[in-house]
Amino acid sequence: MADEKENIGEKKYKYSIIIPTFNERLNIAIIVYLIFKHLRDVDFEIIVVDDGSPDGTQDIVKQLQQLYGEDRILLRARAKKLGLGTAYIHGLKYATGDFVVIMDADLSHHPKYLPSFIKKQLETNASIVTGTRYVKDGGVHGWNLMRKLTSRGANVLAQTLLWPGVSDLTGSFRLYKKCVLEDVISSCVSKGYVFQMEMIVRASRKGYQIEEVPITFVDRVFGTSKLGGSEIVEYLKGLVYLLLTT
Amino acid sequence: MKHIVKILSLLAAISAFWIGLLQAAIIPRSHTWLLPIYFVVSLGCYGLLMVGVGLMQFPTCPQEAVLLQKDITEAKEFFKHKGVDVGSD
């Protein structure tokens, strides 16, 4: 390993992976296992921001800490469900990496793509690498026709209005340079998936270099959460807000 | 420059062009008056086309669900041997 470092002459970077959780007792263990499996030669830490899950998520994380080390897995919990944006901000406070990865805990984001994020960033020196589900080597599983239609319609509308420069606006599997994440997140005020859109649009407006890598997205949750009229209204309101303020 | 300013400038430029056409009367005025409607309708059709094409070409990955299940099983086995109680789904 030391030989490799000298030959390549590369600086070894550290990656902080922030995972907000709520009732992800089983999934968090699997995600941690898969991250360790796919990032064998990488210096990283996992920051679990749990919002007071009643299902024992934090107990599992503590057991994982015993197994993998408290320097590799940080549990930075909060008292109750306080939202995604603030979860990232909270996790950022404890991140000691040069880069920050954000990803979901429900296994829709597979850690096997982490090496491709890292590679893309090293190749292009991008400020942000975002995963996109909507390109040829990407994809989604678990969506019915209606869901695909709303997703596609929402995307076309957002592309037409915002010219964002990325193909997947609502995706939340991203790698940021730590300083870039700190800069962008401080100017974002939206909630939910509009927050993810706001992050990438603001970053684009600020001139940060954004690259994309294809990812596959397995939605095991969709059946339980329907995409109703109120979500659509919220999305449209978010679009108008972004159109006027970015 | 804020994005909305860019869009409004673009609309202003198109409007100026349209007004110019109206005044210059290169195209008969009756046609020129309808141009904005044609423009909006074409934009709408283009949008619908993009949605339709995107829907047809929507990338899917059914094999990923299978791979994920394998990963989950592998992880559960690992944790069973290490004595970490992950419980059931």
Coordinates of C-alpha atoms in Angstrom, one line a residue:
Chain A
M1 CA 0.0 0.0 0.0
A2 CA 2.8 2.4 0.9
D3 CA 4.5 1.5 -2.4
E4 CA 1.4 2.4 -4.3
K5 CA 1.3 5.8 -2.7
E6 CA 4.9 6.6 -3.6
N7 CA 4.6 5.3 -7.2
I8 CA 1.4 7.2 -8.0
G9 CA 2.6 10.3 -6.1
E10 CA -1.0 11.0 -5.2
K11 CA -2.3 12.6 -2.1
K12 CA -4.4 10.2 -0.1
Y13 CA -7.8 11.7 0.5
K14 CA -10.3 11.0 3.2
Y15 CA -14.0 10.6 2.6
S16 CA -16.8 11.3 5.1
I17 CA -20.0 9.5 4.3
I18 CA -23.1 11.1 5.9
I19 CA -26.1 8.9 6.2
P20 CA -29.2 10.3 7.8
T21 CA -31.4 7.5 9.3
F22 CA -34.8 7.0 10.7
N23 CA -35.9 3.5 11.5
E24 CA -33.3 1.8 9.4
R25 CA -32.2 -0.8 11.8
L26 CA -31.6 -3.5 9.3
N27 CA -30.6 -1.4 6.3
I28 CA -27.9 0.6 8.2
A29 CA -26.0 -2.6 9.0
I30 CA -26.2 -3.8 5.4
I31 CA -25.1 -0.4 4.1
V32 CA -22.1 -0.3 6.4
Y33 CA -21.1 -3.9 5.4
L34 CA -21.3 -2.9 1.7
I35 CA -19.4 0.3 2.1
F36 CA -16.5 -1.6 3.8
K37 CA -16.7 -4.2 1.1
H38 CA -16.5 -1.7 -1.8
L39 CA -14.1 0.8 -0.3
R40 CA -11.3 -1.5 0.9
D41 CA -8.4 0.7 0.1
V42 CA -10.0 4.0 0.9
D43 CA -9.7 6.2 3.9
F44 CA -13.2 6.9 5.0
E45 CA -15.6 7.5 7.9
I46 CA -19.3 6.9 8.1
I47 CA -21.3 9.5 10.0
V48 CA -24.8 8.2 11.0
V49 CA -27.2 11.0 11.8
D50 CA -30.1 9.2 13.5
D51 CA -33.2 11.2 14.5
G52 CA -34.1 9.3 17.6
S53 CA -35.3 6.1 15.8
P54 CA -37.6 4.0 18.0
D55 CA -36.7 0.8 16.3
G56 CA -33.2 0.4 17.8
T57 CA -31.2 1.8 14.9
Q58 CA -28.7 3.4 17.3
D59 CA -28.2 0.1 19.2
I60 CA -27.2 -1.5 15.9
V61 CA -24.9 1.3 15.1
K62 CA -23.2 0.9 18.4
Q63 CA -22.7 -2.8 17.7
L64 CA -21.2 -1.9 14.3
Q65 CA -18.9 0.5 16.1
Q66 CA -17.6 -2.3 18.2
L67 CA -17.0 -4.3 15.1
Y68 CA -15.4 -1.8 12.8
G69 CA -14.1 0.8 15.2
E70 CA -15.4 4.1 16.5
D71 CA -13.1 6.0 14.3
R72 CA -14.7 4.5 11.2
I73 CA -18.3 4.8 12.3
L74 CA -19.5 7.9 14.0
L75 CA -22.9 8.0 15.6
R76 CA -24.1 11.6 15.9
A77 CA -27.7 11.3 16.8
R78 CA -30.4 13.9 17.3
A79 CA -33.4 13.8 19.6
K80 CA -36.2 13.7 17.0
K81 CA -37.0 13.9 13.3
L82 CA -35.6 17.3 12.2
G83 CA -35.3 17.1 8.5
L84 CA -32.8 16.1 5.9
G85 CA -31.0 19.4 5.3
T86 CA -30.3 19.9 9.0
A87 CA -29.2 16.3 9.2
Y88 CA -26.5 17.0 6.7
I89 CA -25.5 20.2 8.4
H90 CA -25.3 18.3 11.7
G91 CA -23.2 15.5 10.2
L92 CA -20.9 18.1 8.5
K93 CA -19.9 19.4 11.8
Y94 CA -18.2 16.1 12.6
A95 CA -16.8 15.3 9.2
T96 CA -13.0 15.2 9.0
G97 CA -12.7 14.1 5.4
D98 CA -11.6 16.2 2.4
F99 CA -14.8 15.0 0.7
V100 CA -18.3 14.4 1.9
V101 CA -20.6 11.8 0.4
I102 CA -24.3 11.9 1.1
M103 CA -26.5 8.9 0.5
D104 CA -29.8 7.4 1.6
A105 CA -30.0 4.7 4.2
D106 CA -32.8 2.6 2.6
L107 CA -30.5 0.7 0.2
S108 CA -31.9 2.6 -2.8
H109 CA -28.3 3.9 -3.1
H110 CA -25.9 1.1 -3.5
P111 CA -22.4 1.6 -2.0
K112 CA -20.9 -0.3 -5.0
Y113 CA -21.0 3.0 -6.9
L114 CA -18.8 4.8 -4.4
P115 CA -15.6 3.9 -6.2
S116 CA -17.0 5.4 -9.5
F117 CA -17.9 8.7 -7.7
I118 CA -14.4 8.9 -6.2
K119 CA -12.7 8.0 -9.6
K120 CA -14.8 10.6 -11.4
Q121 CA -13.8 13.3 -9.0
L122 CA -10.1 12.4 -9.1
E123 CA -10.2 12.4 -12.9
T124 CA -12.0 15.7 -13.4
N125 CA -11.3 17.6 -10.1
A126 CA -15.0 18.3 -10.0
S127 CA -16.5 20.1 -7.0
I128 CA -19.5 17.9 -7.0
V129 CA -20.1 14.4 -8.5
T130 CA -23.8 13.5 -8.6
G131 CA -25.4 10.2 -9.3
T132 CA -27.9 10.1 -12.1
R133 CA -30.5 7.5 -12.6
Y134 CA -31.7 8.8 -16.0
V135 CA -28.8 7.9 -18.3
K136 CA -28.1 4.7 -20.2
D137 CA -26.0 2.9 -17.6
G138 CA -28.2 4.0 -14.8
G139 CA -31.7 3.1 -14.1
V140 CA -34.6 2.7 -11.7
H141 CA -36.3 -0.5 -10.5
G142 CA -39.6 -0.6 -8.6
W143 CA -41.5 2.2 -10.3
N144 CA -44.7 1.7 -12.2
L145 CA -45.7 3.6 -15.3
M146 CA -47.4 6.4 -13.5
R147 CA -44.4 7.0 -11.3
K148 CA -42.1 7.0 -14.3
L149 CA -44.4 9.5 -16.0
T150 CA -44.5 12.0 -13.2
S151 CA -40.7 11.6 -12.8
R152 CA -40.1 12.3 -16.5
G153 CA -42.6 15.1 -16.6
A154 CA -41.1 16.7 -13.5
N155 CA -37.7 16.4 -15.0
V156 CA -38.6 18.0 -18.4
L157 CA -40.3 20.9 -16.6
A158 CA -37.3 21.5 -14.4
Q159 CA -34.9 21.3 -17.3
T160 CA -36.9 23.8 -19.3
L161 CA -37.3 26.2 -16.5
L162 CA -34.0 26.0 -14.7
W163 CA -31.4 24.8 -17.2
P164 CA -29.6 23.1 -14.3
G165 CA -26.8 21.4 -16.2
V166 CA -27.5 18.0 -14.6
S167 CA -29.8 15.2 -15.8
D168 CA -31.0 14.1 -12.3
L169 CA -32.1 17.0 -10.2
T170 CA -33.8 15.2 -7.3
G171 CA -31.1 12.6 -6.7
S172 CA -29.5 12.5 -3.3
F173 CA -26.5 10.3 -3.9
R174 CA -23.7 12.8 -4.3
L175 CA -20.0 13.5 -3.5
Y176 CA -19.0 17.0 -2.6
K177 CA -15.7 18.7 -1.8
K178 CA -16.2 19.4 1.8
C179 CA -15.8 23.2 1.4
V180 CA -18.2 23.2 -1.5
L181 CA -20.9 21.4 0.5
E182 CA -20.4 23.9 3.4
D183 CA -20.8 26.8 1.0
V184 CA -23.8 25.6 -0.8
I185 CA -25.8 24.2 2.1
S186 CA -25.6 27.5 4.0
S187 CA -27.6 29.2 1.2
C188 CA -30.4 26.5 0.9
V189 CA -33.7 26.8 2.7
S190 CA -36.0 24.2 1.1
K191 CA -37.2 20.9 2.6
G192 CA -37.4 17.4 1.2
Y193 CA -36.5 16.6 -2.4
V194 CA -36.8 20.3 -3.3
F195 CA -33.8 20.7 -1.0
Q196 CA -31.8 18.3 -3.2
M197 CA -32.8 20.3 -6.3
E198 CA -31.9 23.6 -4.6
M199 CA -28.5 22.3 -3.6
I200 CA -27.6 21.3 -7.2
V201 CA -29.1 24.4 -8.8
R202 CA -27.4 26.8 -6.4
A203 CA -24.1 25.0 -6.9
S204 CA -24.5 25.2 -10.6
R205 CA -25.3 29.0 -10.4
K206 CA -22.2 29.5 -8.2
G207 CA -20.1 28.0 -11.0
Y208 CA -19.0 24.9 -9.3
Q209 CA -17.9 22.1 -11.6
I210 CA -20.5 19.3 -11.5
E211 CA -19.9 15.8 -13.0
E212 CA -22.3 12.9 -13.2
V213 CA -22.0 9.2 -12.8
P214 CA -24.7 6.6 -13.7
I215 CA -26.3 4.9 -10.8
T216 CA -29.0 2.3 -10.4
F217 CA -31.8 3.0 -7.9
V218 CA -33.8 0.1 -6.4
D219 CA -36.9 1.6 -4.8
R220 CA -38.3 -0.8 -2.3
V221 CA -40.2 1.9 -0.5
F222 CA -42.3 3.3 -3.3
G223 CA -45.2 0.8 -2.8
T224 CA -45.8 2.2 0.6
S225 CA -45.5 5.9 -0.1
K226 CA -47.7 7.3 -2.9
L227 CA -47.0 10.3 -5.0
G228 CA -50.1 12.3 -4.4
G229 CA -51.4 15.7 -5.4
S230 CA -49.9 17.5 -2.5
E231 CA -46.4 16.3 -3.5
I232 CA -46.9 17.6 -7.0
V233 CA -48.1 21.0 -5.8
E234 CA -45.1 21.2 -3.5
Y235 CA -42.8 20.3 -6.4
L236 CA -44.3 23.1 -8.6
K237 CA -44.0 25.6 -5.8
G238 CA -40.4 24.5 -5.3
L239 CA -39.7 25.0 -9.1
V240 CA -41.1 28.5 -9.1
Y241 CA -39.2 29.3 -5.9
L242 CA -36.0 28.1 -7.6
L243 CA -36.8 29.9 -10.8
L244 CA -37.1 33.2 -9.0
T245 CA -34.4 33.0 -6.4
T246 CA -31.4 31.3 -8.1
Chain B
M1 CA -27.0 37.2 -13.0
K2 CA -30.0 35.6 -11.7
H3 CA -31.5 32.9 -13.9
I4 CA -34.9 34.6 -14.1
V5 CA -33.2 37.7 -15.5
K6 CA -31.7 35.5 -18.2
I7 CA -35.1 34.1 -19.1
L8 CA -36.8 37.4 -19.1
S9 CA -34.1 38.9 -21.3
L10 CA -34.6 36.0 -23.7
L11 CA -38.4 36.7 -23.7
A12 CA -37.8 40.4 -24.2
A13 CA -35.5 39.7 -27.2
I14 CA -38.1 37.4 -28.8
S15 CA -40.8 40.0 -28.1
A16 CA -38.7 42.7 -29.7
F17 CA -38.1 40.5 -32.7
W18 CA -41.9 39.9 -33.0
I19 CA -42.8 43.5 -32.7
G20 CA -40.1 44.2 -35.3
L21 CA -41.8 41.7 -37.6
L22 CA -45.2 43.4 -37.0
Q23 CA -43.9 46.8 -37.9
A24 CA -41.8 45.7 -40.9
A25 CA -44.7 43.7 -42.4
I26 CA -42.3 41.3 -44.2
I27 CA -44.9 38.6 -43.3
P28 CA -48.5 39.5 -43.6
R29 CA -49.7 41.0 -40.3
S30 CA -52.5 38.5 -39.8
H31 CA -49.8 35.7 -39.6
T32 CA -47.5 37.7 -37.4
W33 CA -50.2 38.2 -34.8
L34 CA -50.6 34.4 -34.5
L35 CA -46.8 33.8 -34.1
P36 CA -46.8 33.9 -30.2
I37 CA -49.5 31.3 -30.2
Y38 CA -47.6 29.0 -32.6
F39 CA -44.5 29.5 -30.4
V40 CA -46.3 28.5 -27.1
V41 CA -48.0 25.5 -28.8
S42 CA -44.8 24.3 -30.3
L43 CA -43.1 24.6 -26.9
G44 CA -45.9 22.6 -25.4
C45 CA -45.6 19.9 -28.1
Y46 CA -41.9 19.8 -27.7
G47 CA -42.3 19.3 -24.0
L48 CA -44.8 16.5 -24.4
L49 CA -42.5 14.9 -27.0
M50 CA -39.6 14.9 -24.6
V51 CA -41.7 13.4 -21.9
G52 CA -42.9 10.7 -24.2
V53 CA -39.5 9.9 -25.6
G54 CA -38.0 9.9 -22.1
L55 CA -40.7 7.6 -20.9
M56 CA -40.1 5.1 -23.7
Q57 CA -36.4 5.2 -23.1
F58 CA -36.6 5.2 -19.3
P59 CA -33.7 3.1 -18.1
T60 CA -34.7 0.2 -15.9
C61 CA -32.6 -2.3 -14.0
P62 CA -34.6 -5.3 -12.8
Q63 CA -31.4 -7.3 -12.3
E64 CA -30.3 -4.8 -9.7
A65 CA -33.1 -5.9 -7.4
V66 CA -31.8 -9.5 -7.6
L67 CA -28.2 -8.4 -6.9
L68 CA -29.4 -6.3 -4.0
Q69 CA -31.1 -9.3 -2.5
K70 CA -27.8 -11.3 -2.8
D71 CA -25.9 -8.5 -1.1
I72 CA -28.5 -8.4 1.7
T73 CA -28.1 -12.1 2.3
E74 CA -24.3 -11.9 2.2
A75 CA -24.4 -9.1 4.8
K76 CA -26.8 -10.9 7.1
E77 CA -24.6 -14.0 7.0
F78 CA -21.6 -11.9 7.9
F79 CA -23.3 -10.3 10.8
K80 CA -24.6 -13.7 12.1
H81 CA -21.0 -14.9 12.3
K82 CA -19.9 -11.8 14.0
G83 CA -22.7 -11.9 16.6
V84 CA -24.3 -8.7 15.5
D85 CA -28.1 -9.1 15.9
V86 CA -29.6 -7.4 12.9
G87 CA -33.0 -8.9 13.4
S88 CA -35.4 -9.3 10.5
D89 CA -36.8 -6.9 7.9

